[in-house]
Short mmCIF file of C-alpha atoms in Angstrom, two decimals:
data_model
loop_
_atom_site.label_atom_id
_atom_site.label_comp_id
_atom_site.label_asym_id
_atom_site.label_seq_id
_atom_site.Cartn_x
_atom_site.Cartn_y
_atom_site.Cartn_z
CA MET A 1 37.46 25.37 -42.38
CA ASP A 2 40.03 22.86 -41.00
CA LYS A 3 37.73 22.55 -37.95
CA LEU A 4 34.72 21.34 -39.98
CA PRO A 5 33.69 17.82 -39.23
CA GLN A 6 34.63 15.31 -41.82
CA GLU A 7 31.01 14.35 -42.45
CA LEU A 8 30.02 17.77 -43.26
CA VAL A 9 33.01 18.32 -45.57
CA LEU A 10 31.97 14.99 -47.51
CA HIS A 11 28.38 16.19 -47.76
CA ILE A 12 29.48 19.40 -49.26
CA SER A 13 31.95 17.76 -51.68
CA SER A 14 29.37 15.28 -53.05
CA HIS A 15 27.47 18.28 -54.40
CA LEU A 16 30.37 19.86 -56.32
CA SER A 17 31.47 19.16 -59.91
CA ILE A 18 35.03 17.75 -60.37
CA PRO A 19 36.68 21.11 -61.38
CA ASP A 20 35.12 22.78 -58.35
CA LEU A 21 36.07 19.95 -56.10
CA CYS A 22 39.78 20.14 -57.24
CA SER A 23 39.60 23.78 -56.25
CA PHE A 24 37.86 23.15 -52.86
CA ARG A 25 40.77 20.67 -51.92
CA LEU A 26 43.27 23.34 -52.47
CA VAL A 27 42.01 25.39 -49.46
CA ASN A 28 44.15 23.38 -47.13
CA ARG A 29 45.62 19.97 -46.38
CA SER A 30 42.75 18.79 -44.18
CA LEU A 31 40.22 19.29 -46.94
CA ALA A 32 42.45 17.62 -49.42
CA ASP A 33 42.67 14.40 -47.30
CA SER A 34 38.92 14.64 -46.18
CA THR A 35 37.63 14.90 -49.72
CA TYR A 36 39.69 12.22 -51.55
CA PRO A 37 37.25 9.47 -50.91
CA GLU A 38 34.87 11.64 -53.00
CA ILE A 39 37.27 12.54 -55.83
CA GLY A 40 38.45 9.02 -56.19
CA LYS A 41 35.11 7.33 -56.46
CA HIS A 42 35.25 7.48 -60.35
CA VAL A 43 38.45 7.63 -62.13
CA SER A 44 39.40 7.71 -65.85
CA LEU A 45 42.23 6.35 -67.91
CA LEU A 46 43.27 6.96 -71.35
CA ASN A 47 44.31 3.61 -73.01
CA VAL A 48 47.80 4.26 -74.16
CA SER A 49 50.72 2.23 -72.67
CA SER A 50 52.35 5.04 -70.72
CA SER A 51 48.93 6.03 -69.24
CA VAL A 52 48.32 2.50 -68.05
CA GLU A 53 51.84 2.02 -66.52
CA ASP A 54 51.55 5.46 -64.59
CA PHE A 55 47.92 4.40 -63.46
CA VAL A 56 49.12 1.03 -62.10
CA LEU A 57 52.04 2.73 -60.28
CA HIS A 58 49.81 5.41 -58.79
CA PHE A 59 47.17 3.00 -57.35
CA ARG A 60 49.63 0.57 -55.82
CA ASP A 61 48.88 2.79 -52.76
CA ARG A 62 45.86 1.01 -51.18
CA LYS A 63 44.80 4.00 -49.38
CA LYS A 64 44.03 5.59 -52.90
CA SER A 65 42.84 2.54 -54.75
CA SER A 66 40.18 1.50 -51.93
CA CYS A 67 38.18 4.70 -52.54
CA THR A 68 37.61 3.95 -56.28
CA LYS A 69 34.28 2.40 -57.18
CA SER A 70 33.95 2.82 -60.98
CA LEU A 71 36.49 3.14 -63.84
CA THR A 72 36.04 4.53 -67.36
CA VAL A 73 38.66 3.48 -70.01
CA TYR A 74 38.78 5.92 -73.00
CA HIS A 75 40.09 4.17 -76.12
CA GLY A 76 41.45 5.65 -79.24
CA GLU A 77 44.37 4.66 -81.69
CA TRP A 78 47.06 6.80 -83.24
CA PRO A 79 47.64 6.21 -86.98
CA VAL A 80 51.02 4.48 -87.78
CA CYS A 81 52.51 6.09 -90.95
CA SER A 82 55.82 7.13 -92.50
CA ARG A 83 57.16 10.66 -92.15
CA LYS A 84 55.80 11.64 -95.51
CA GLU A 85 52.33 10.24 -94.65
CA TRP A 86 52.56 11.77 -91.10
CA GLN A 87 52.81 15.24 -92.73
CA VAL A 88 49.83 14.97 -95.05
CA HIS A 89 47.78 12.59 -93.00
CA PRO A 90 44.27 14.00 -92.60
CA LEU A 91 44.75 13.85 -88.69
CA SER A 92 47.95 15.73 -88.88
CA LEU A 93 48.49 19.10 -87.09
CA TYR A 94 51.66 19.87 -88.93
CA GLU A 95 50.40 22.79 -90.84
CA ILE A 96 48.91 24.73 -87.79
CA HIS A 97 52.22 24.89 -86.03
CA PRO A 98 54.32 27.99 -86.56
CA ARG A 99 57.56 26.08 -86.27
CA ALA A 100 56.60 23.66 -89.04
CA PHE A 101 58.94 25.39 -91.57
CA LEU A 102 62.01 24.50 -89.30
CA ASP A 103 63.56 21.19 -90.29
CA ALA A 104 64.99 20.58 -87.00
CA ALA A 105 61.68 21.12 -85.19
CA ILE A 106 59.91 18.75 -87.51
CA ASP A 107 62.67 15.93 -87.09
CA GLU A 108 62.41 16.22 -83.26
CA VAL A 109 58.43 16.03 -83.37
CA TYR A 110 58.43 13.07 -85.70
CA GLU A 111 61.00 11.37 -83.58
CA ARG A 112 58.62 11.66 -80.58
CA TYR A 113 55.91 10.41 -82.62
CA LEU A 114 57.93 7.28 -83.64
CA ARG A 115 58.71 6.67 -79.93
CA PHE A 116 55.24 6.87 -78.92
CA THR A 117 53.85 4.55 -81.66
CA SER A 118 56.63 1.87 -81.07
CA LEU A 119 56.07 2.08 -77.30
CA GLN A 120 52.31 1.23 -77.99
CA TRP A 121 53.47 -1.92 -79.86
CA ASP A 122 56.36 -2.93 -77.59
CA ARG A 123 54.31 -2.23 -74.11
CA PRO A 124 50.93 -3.75 -73.28
CA ASN A 125 47.90 -1.59 -73.31
CA LEU A 126 44.37 -2.73 -72.21
CA LYS A 127 43.75 -4.75 -75.37
CA ASP A 128 45.98 -7.26 -73.71
CA PRO A 129 44.11 -9.30 -71.18
CA SER A 130 47.24 -9.58 -68.90
CA ALA A 131 47.46 -5.65 -68.70
CA PHE A 132 43.67 -5.61 -68.07
CA SER A 133 44.02 -8.07 -65.37
CA LYS A 134 47.00 -6.02 -63.84
CA LEU A 135 45.03 -2.83 -63.87
CA LEU A 136 41.90 -4.27 -62.14
CA SER A 137 44.03 -6.06 -59.48
CA THR A 138 45.07 -2.52 -58.39
CA LEU A 139 41.48 -1.49 -57.83
CA PRO A 140 39.95 -3.86 -55.13
CA GLN A 141 36.69 -1.94 -54.51
CA VAL A 142 35.74 -1.40 -58.32
CA LYS A 143 32.27 -2.54 -59.13
CA SER A 144 31.48 -0.68 -62.28
CA LEU A 145 33.52 -0.62 -65.70
CA THR A 146 32.91 1.79 -68.68
CA LEU A 147 34.46 1.36 -72.02
CA SER A 148 34.03 4.57 -74.11
CA PRO A 149 35.63 5.99 -77.36
CA LEU A 150 37.69 9.18 -77.19
CA ARG A 151 35.05 11.08 -79.10
CA LEU A 152 32.98 11.22 -76.02
CA SER A 153 35.70 12.42 -73.64
CA SER A 154 35.36 16.13 -74.61
CA ARG A 155 32.06 16.52 -72.85
CA ARG A 156 32.69 14.15 -69.84
CA CYS A 157 36.34 14.18 -68.81
CA TRP A 158 38.49 17.13 -68.64
CA SER A 159 41.47 15.37 -67.35
CA ILE A 160 41.55 12.93 -70.30
CA ASN A 161 41.09 16.00 -72.60
CA LYS A 162 44.21 17.52 -71.00
CA ARG A 163 46.32 14.28 -71.60
CA ILE A 164 44.94 13.93 -75.27
CA GLY A 165 45.92 17.63 -75.86
CA HIS A 166 49.47 17.16 -74.60
CA LEU A 167 49.83 13.92 -76.80
CA ARG A 168 48.61 15.86 -79.92
CA SER A 169 50.70 19.03 -79.32
CA ASN A 170 53.82 16.67 -78.71
CA MET A 171 53.49 14.79 -81.86
CA TRP A 172 51.39 17.03 -84.14
CA ILE A 173 48.85 14.37 -84.77
CA SER A 174 45.55 13.51 -83.38
CA PRO A 175 44.06 10.11 -82.57
CA SER A 176 41.74 8.28 -84.88
CA PHE A 177 38.98 8.12 -82.38
CA ASN A 178 38.42 4.36 -83.24
CA ASP A 179 34.93 3.65 -81.91
CA SER A 180 35.20 -0.18 -81.98
CA MET A 181 35.01 -1.45 -78.39
CA ALA A 182 35.18 -5.18 -79.24
CA PRO A 183 39.07 -5.52 -78.45
CA LEU A 184 38.71 -3.91 -75.01
CA MET A 185 35.52 -5.93 -74.17
CA GLY A 186 37.27 -9.07 -75.37
CA ALA A 187 40.07 -8.44 -73.03
CA PHE A 188 37.85 -7.95 -70.12
CA LEU A 189 35.88 -11.13 -70.56
CA SER A 190 39.12 -13.02 -71.00
CA VAL A 191 39.74 -12.01 -67.17
CA SER A 192 36.47 -11.41 -65.93
CA GLU A 193 36.37 -14.69 -63.80
CA GLU A 194 39.17 -13.20 -61.73
CA PHE A 195 37.08 -10.20 -60.78
CA PRO A 196 33.60 -11.20 -59.70
CA ARG A 197 33.08 -8.06 -57.83
CA ILE A 198 32.53 -6.18 -61.09
CA LYS A 199 28.83 -6.27 -61.49
CA GLU A 200 28.26 -3.40 -64.24
CA LEU A 201 29.56 -3.08 -67.67
CA ILE A 202 28.87 -0.03 -69.86
CA VAL A 203 30.04 -0.12 -73.43
CA LYS A 204 29.53 3.41 -75.04
CA GLY A 205 31.37 2.78 -78.55
CA ARG A 206 30.51 0.66 -81.49
CA LEU A 207 30.21 -2.82 -80.62
CA ASN A 208 30.10 -5.52 -83.24
CA PRO A 209 29.37 -8.83 -81.36
CA GLN A 210 31.12 -10.97 -83.94
CA ASP A 211 34.36 -9.15 -83.17
CA VAL A 212 34.45 -9.97 -79.48
CA SER A 213 36.57 -12.73 -78.43
CA LEU A 214 34.38 -14.94 -76.16
CA THR A 215 36.49 -16.91 -73.65
CA ALA A 216 34.86 -17.16 -70.22
CA ASP A 217 31.56 -16.30 -68.61
CA THR A 218 31.41 -13.31 -66.38
CA CYS A 219 29.52 -12.37 -62.90
CA VAL A 220 28.31 -8.84 -64.34
CA THR A 221 24.59 -8.35 -63.54
CA ARG A 222 24.16 -5.01 -65.39
CA LEU A 223 25.10 -4.72 -69.12
CA GLU A 224 24.46 -1.51 -71.14
CA ILE A 225 25.48 -1.51 -74.96
CA VAL A 226 25.05 2.05 -76.34
CA SER A 227 25.65 1.27 -80.10
CA LEU A 228 25.29 -2.39 -81.07
CA VAL A 229 26.53 -3.01 -84.67
CA SER A 230 24.21 -5.48 -86.61
CA VAL A 231 25.37 -4.98 -90.29
CA GLY A 232 27.74 -7.69 -91.19
CA ALA A 233 27.21 -9.63 -87.95
CA ARG A 234 26.28 -13.22 -87.76
CA SER A 235 22.76 -13.58 -86.53
CA GLU A 236 23.75 -15.92 -83.64
CA ALA A 237 26.72 -13.58 -82.47
CA PHE A 238 24.59 -11.34 -80.40
CA LEU A 239 23.09 -14.26 -78.46
CA ALA A 240 26.71 -15.87 -78.11
CA LEU A 241 27.81 -12.58 -76.54
CA ILE A 242 24.66 -12.15 -74.10
CA TYR A 243 24.98 -15.82 -72.95
CA ARG A 244 28.46 -15.00 -71.54
CA PHE A 245 26.44 -13.18 -68.87
CA PRO A 246 24.68 -15.97 -67.20
CA LYS A 247 23.82 -13.80 -64.05
CA LEU A 248 22.55 -10.87 -65.97
CA GLU A 249 19.60 -9.01 -64.35
CA HIS A 250 19.70 -5.66 -66.32
CA LEU A 251 20.10 -5.47 -70.01
CA SER A 252 20.08 -2.25 -72.12
CA VAL A 253 20.61 -2.39 -75.89
CA ARG A 254 20.62 0.39 -78.48
CA LEU A 255 21.32 -0.39 -82.13
CA GLU A 256 23.64 1.84 -84.07
CA THR A 257 21.61 4.55 -85.63
CA ALA A 258 22.54 3.80 -89.20
CA ASN A 259 21.82 0.16 -88.87
CA SER A 260 18.73 0.23 -86.64
CA ILE A 261 16.71 -1.48 -89.53
CA HIS A 262 19.05 -4.45 -89.51
CA VAL A 263 18.03 -6.26 -86.44
CA PRO A 264 19.90 -9.38 -85.62
CA THR A 265 17.39 -12.04 -85.77
CA SER A 266 18.93 -13.82 -82.65
CA MET A 267 17.82 -10.75 -80.51
CA HIS A 268 14.40 -12.21 -80.70
CA GLY A 269 15.86 -15.30 -78.80
CA ILE A 270 16.87 -13.19 -75.63
CA GLN A 271 16.01 -15.70 -72.73
CA ILE A 272 17.92 -15.26 -69.47
CA GLN A 273 16.48 -16.82 -66.44
CA SER A 274 17.80 -14.19 -64.16
CA LEU A 275 16.71 -11.06 -66.22
CA ARG A 276 14.61 -8.56 -64.23
CA SER A 277 14.79 -5.57 -66.44
CA LEU A 278 15.22 -4.94 -70.40
CA PHE A 279 15.58 -1.75 -72.37
CA LEU A 280 15.58 -1.83 -75.98
CA GLY A 281 16.24 1.25 -78.11
CA ASN A 282 16.48 2.45 -81.81
CA LEU A 283 15.48 -0.78 -83.52
CA TRP A 284 12.82 -2.22 -86.01
CA ILE A 285 10.91 -5.25 -84.71
CA SER A 286 7.54 -6.91 -85.24
CA GLU A 287 4.93 -7.02 -82.53
CA THR A 288 5.00 -10.81 -82.33
CA TRP A 289 8.73 -10.86 -81.65
CA LEU A 290 8.75 -7.99 -79.13
CA THR A 291 5.71 -9.74 -77.19
CA ARG A 292 7.66 -12.94 -77.48
CA ILE A 293 10.86 -11.45 -75.81
CA ILE A 294 8.70 -10.28 -72.98
CA ASP A 295 6.72 -13.64 -72.54
CA GLN A 296 9.75 -15.81 -72.41
CA ASN A 297 11.62 -13.92 -69.65
CA SER A 298 8.97 -14.64 -66.93
CA ARG A 299 10.88 -12.93 -64.05
CA MET A 300 11.17 -9.63 -65.84
CA ASN A 301 9.41 -6.82 -64.00
CA THR A 302 10.59 -3.74 -65.97
CA VAL A 303 10.55 -2.93 -69.70
CA GLY A 304 11.99 0.07 -71.38
CA LEU A 305 11.41 1.11 -74.97
CA ALA A 306 12.73 4.07 -76.79
CA ASP A 307 12.67 4.89 -80.62
CA ILE A 308 11.04 1.59 -81.70
CA THR A 309 9.42 0.91 -85.04
CA LEU A 310 7.03 -1.91 -85.60
CA THR A 311 7.53 -3.83 -88.65
CA GLU A 312 4.32 -5.62 -88.13
CA GLY A 313 1.30 -4.95 -85.92
CA THR A 314 0.25 -1.85 -83.98
CA TRP A 315 1.05 -0.32 -80.53
CA GLN A 316 -2.49 -0.63 -79.44
CA SER A 317 -2.50 -4.25 -80.11
CA PHE A 318 0.88 -4.66 -78.35
CA PHE A 319 -0.05 -2.65 -75.12
CA THR A 320 -3.43 -4.36 -75.07
CA ARG A 321 -1.93 -7.88 -75.01
CA LEU A 322 0.51 -6.62 -72.49
CA ARG A 323 -2.33 -5.29 -70.20
CA ASP A 324 -4.53 -8.54 -70.77
CA SER A 325 -1.64 -10.63 -69.72
CA HIS A 326 -1.96 -9.45 -66.13
CA ARG A 327 1.79 -9.29 -65.51
CA LEU A 328 3.20 -6.94 -62.98
CA LEU A 329 5.36 -4.88 -65.37
CA ASN A 330 6.57 -1.44 -65.13
CA VAL A 331 6.79 -0.18 -68.68
CA THR A 332 8.70 2.98 -69.48
CA CYS A 333 8.73 4.51 -73.02
CA ASP A 334 10.79 7.32 -74.43
CA GLY A 335 11.38 8.99 -77.81
CA VAL A 336 9.16 7.88 -80.68
CA LEU A 337 7.13 4.70 -81.03
CA ASP A 338 6.37 4.26 -84.66
CA GLY A 339 5.31 1.67 -87.13
CA THR A 340 5.21 0.83 -90.68
CA ASN A 341 1.62 -0.02 -90.79
CA LEU A 342 -0.64 2.86 -91.64
CA ASP A 343 -2.85 2.10 -88.92
CA CYS A 344 0.03 2.42 -86.27
CA PRO A 345 0.24 6.23 -85.17
CA ALA A 346 3.61 7.44 -84.23
CA LEU A 347 3.46 7.97 -80.42
CA VAL A 348 5.85 10.86 -79.34
CA MET A 349 6.40 9.90 -75.78
CA GLU A 350 6.03 13.07 -73.87
CA ASP A 351 4.91 13.38 -70.18
CA ASP A 352 1.19 13.73 -70.94
CA LYS A 353 1.17 10.68 -73.38
CA ARG A 354 3.22 8.51 -70.77
CA TYR A 355 0.46 9.32 -68.21
CA LEU A 356 -2.31 8.35 -70.84
CA LEU A 357 -0.41 5.25 -71.60
CA TYR A 358 0.11 4.32 -68.03
CA ARG A 359 -3.47 4.76 -67.20
CA PHE A 360 -4.37 2.54 -70.17
CA LEU A 361 -2.12 -0.25 -69.07
CA ASN A 362 -3.53 -0.13 -65.35
CA CYS A 363 -7.22 -0.04 -66.05
CA GLU A 364 -8.87 -2.72 -67.89
CA GLN A 365 -11.85 -0.50 -68.72
CA SER A 366 -9.68 2.08 -70.42
CA ARG A 367 -9.85 2.60 -74.06
CA TRP A 368 -6.90 3.18 -76.27
CA PRO A 369 -6.26 6.91 -75.83
CA PHE A 370 -4.59 7.79 -79.13
CA ARG A 371 -5.86 8.01 -82.66
CA VAL A 372 -4.43 8.58 -86.15
CA PHE A 373 -4.00 12.31 -87.06
CA LYS A 374 -2.30 14.18 -89.92
CA PHE A 375 1.18 12.87 -90.75
CA ARG A 376 0.17 9.70 -88.75
CA GLU A 377 1.12 11.39 -85.35
CA ALA A 378 -0.95 10.13 -82.42
CA ILE A 379 -3.00 12.49 -80.47
CA TYR A 380 -5.60 12.18 -77.73
CA VAL A 381 -8.99 10.64 -78.54
#
């Protein structure tokens, strides 16, 4: 194995999952060195002060940090409570431990919990812009940043899971899995001018634009917001956030499921000169405003729609206007395209219907291929 060309080793390692790659690297020292660029491409970090400090210390070695292209930060918060509250807290693991009846064990665990929570207050984590700046300074090649809540780590990052499990067993309490990404995003925006190399920002947790601290513009060209909160947010807050990305070329926005009917009115005003592609998901919007968003971004060449409900107009009218505009647009649709109008059939966008829609948009002589059937589901004419 140690005689294999490095190019072949890298090709093999690129097809392995992270657990398999870690096992593969254990074969010998040569494989471990050869595959480090692959395993170090994407790194993850738990946003607690001790993890941030260890991370910065580890990546001071430029040989290690130069391989990293993307970074994911998992964020959650541990509840701060008195001893009595700690024992009966809904997130407490006190009752499932066999040593819970030993006062000495309880005292020891609670002391560890107090030390941990006090460190969270005394030492900076990534909600502090200076800590975020220090972290990103250790990763000179990072181009993509993902902010994610802890609830998504179980399916995606076994190393973060292991770290959370250690903290839970050490303190007998779970993190609150706070979904709000506003503090982290605000901290990043505060220092983003220092890091023009970061071109992609993905926000996977709940984001209320009104809670984001807006201090500087950023060089990010690709922004993805997975769960935008619109209830309780000022109508202009969303646009104020988006306009902090003046070089934005690719924008993807999904509204939070429970709030998809509450569309911020300012979303209709999206107008970015550099915008090339736009994806909208899980929202209610009128045909007029959806058409206006497309019309006022003249350089846009890709539009993605998923789980959209028209509050006015029909999909037949919308796609006909889109076709008649003679713009070179690549339109992709997914999920269900529905409408409140009885004449607007629900289009369940599977492969066959995507093909029919593609043919309709690219042939002026084509007639609308769907009609209303029972339960307002669209079928072929």
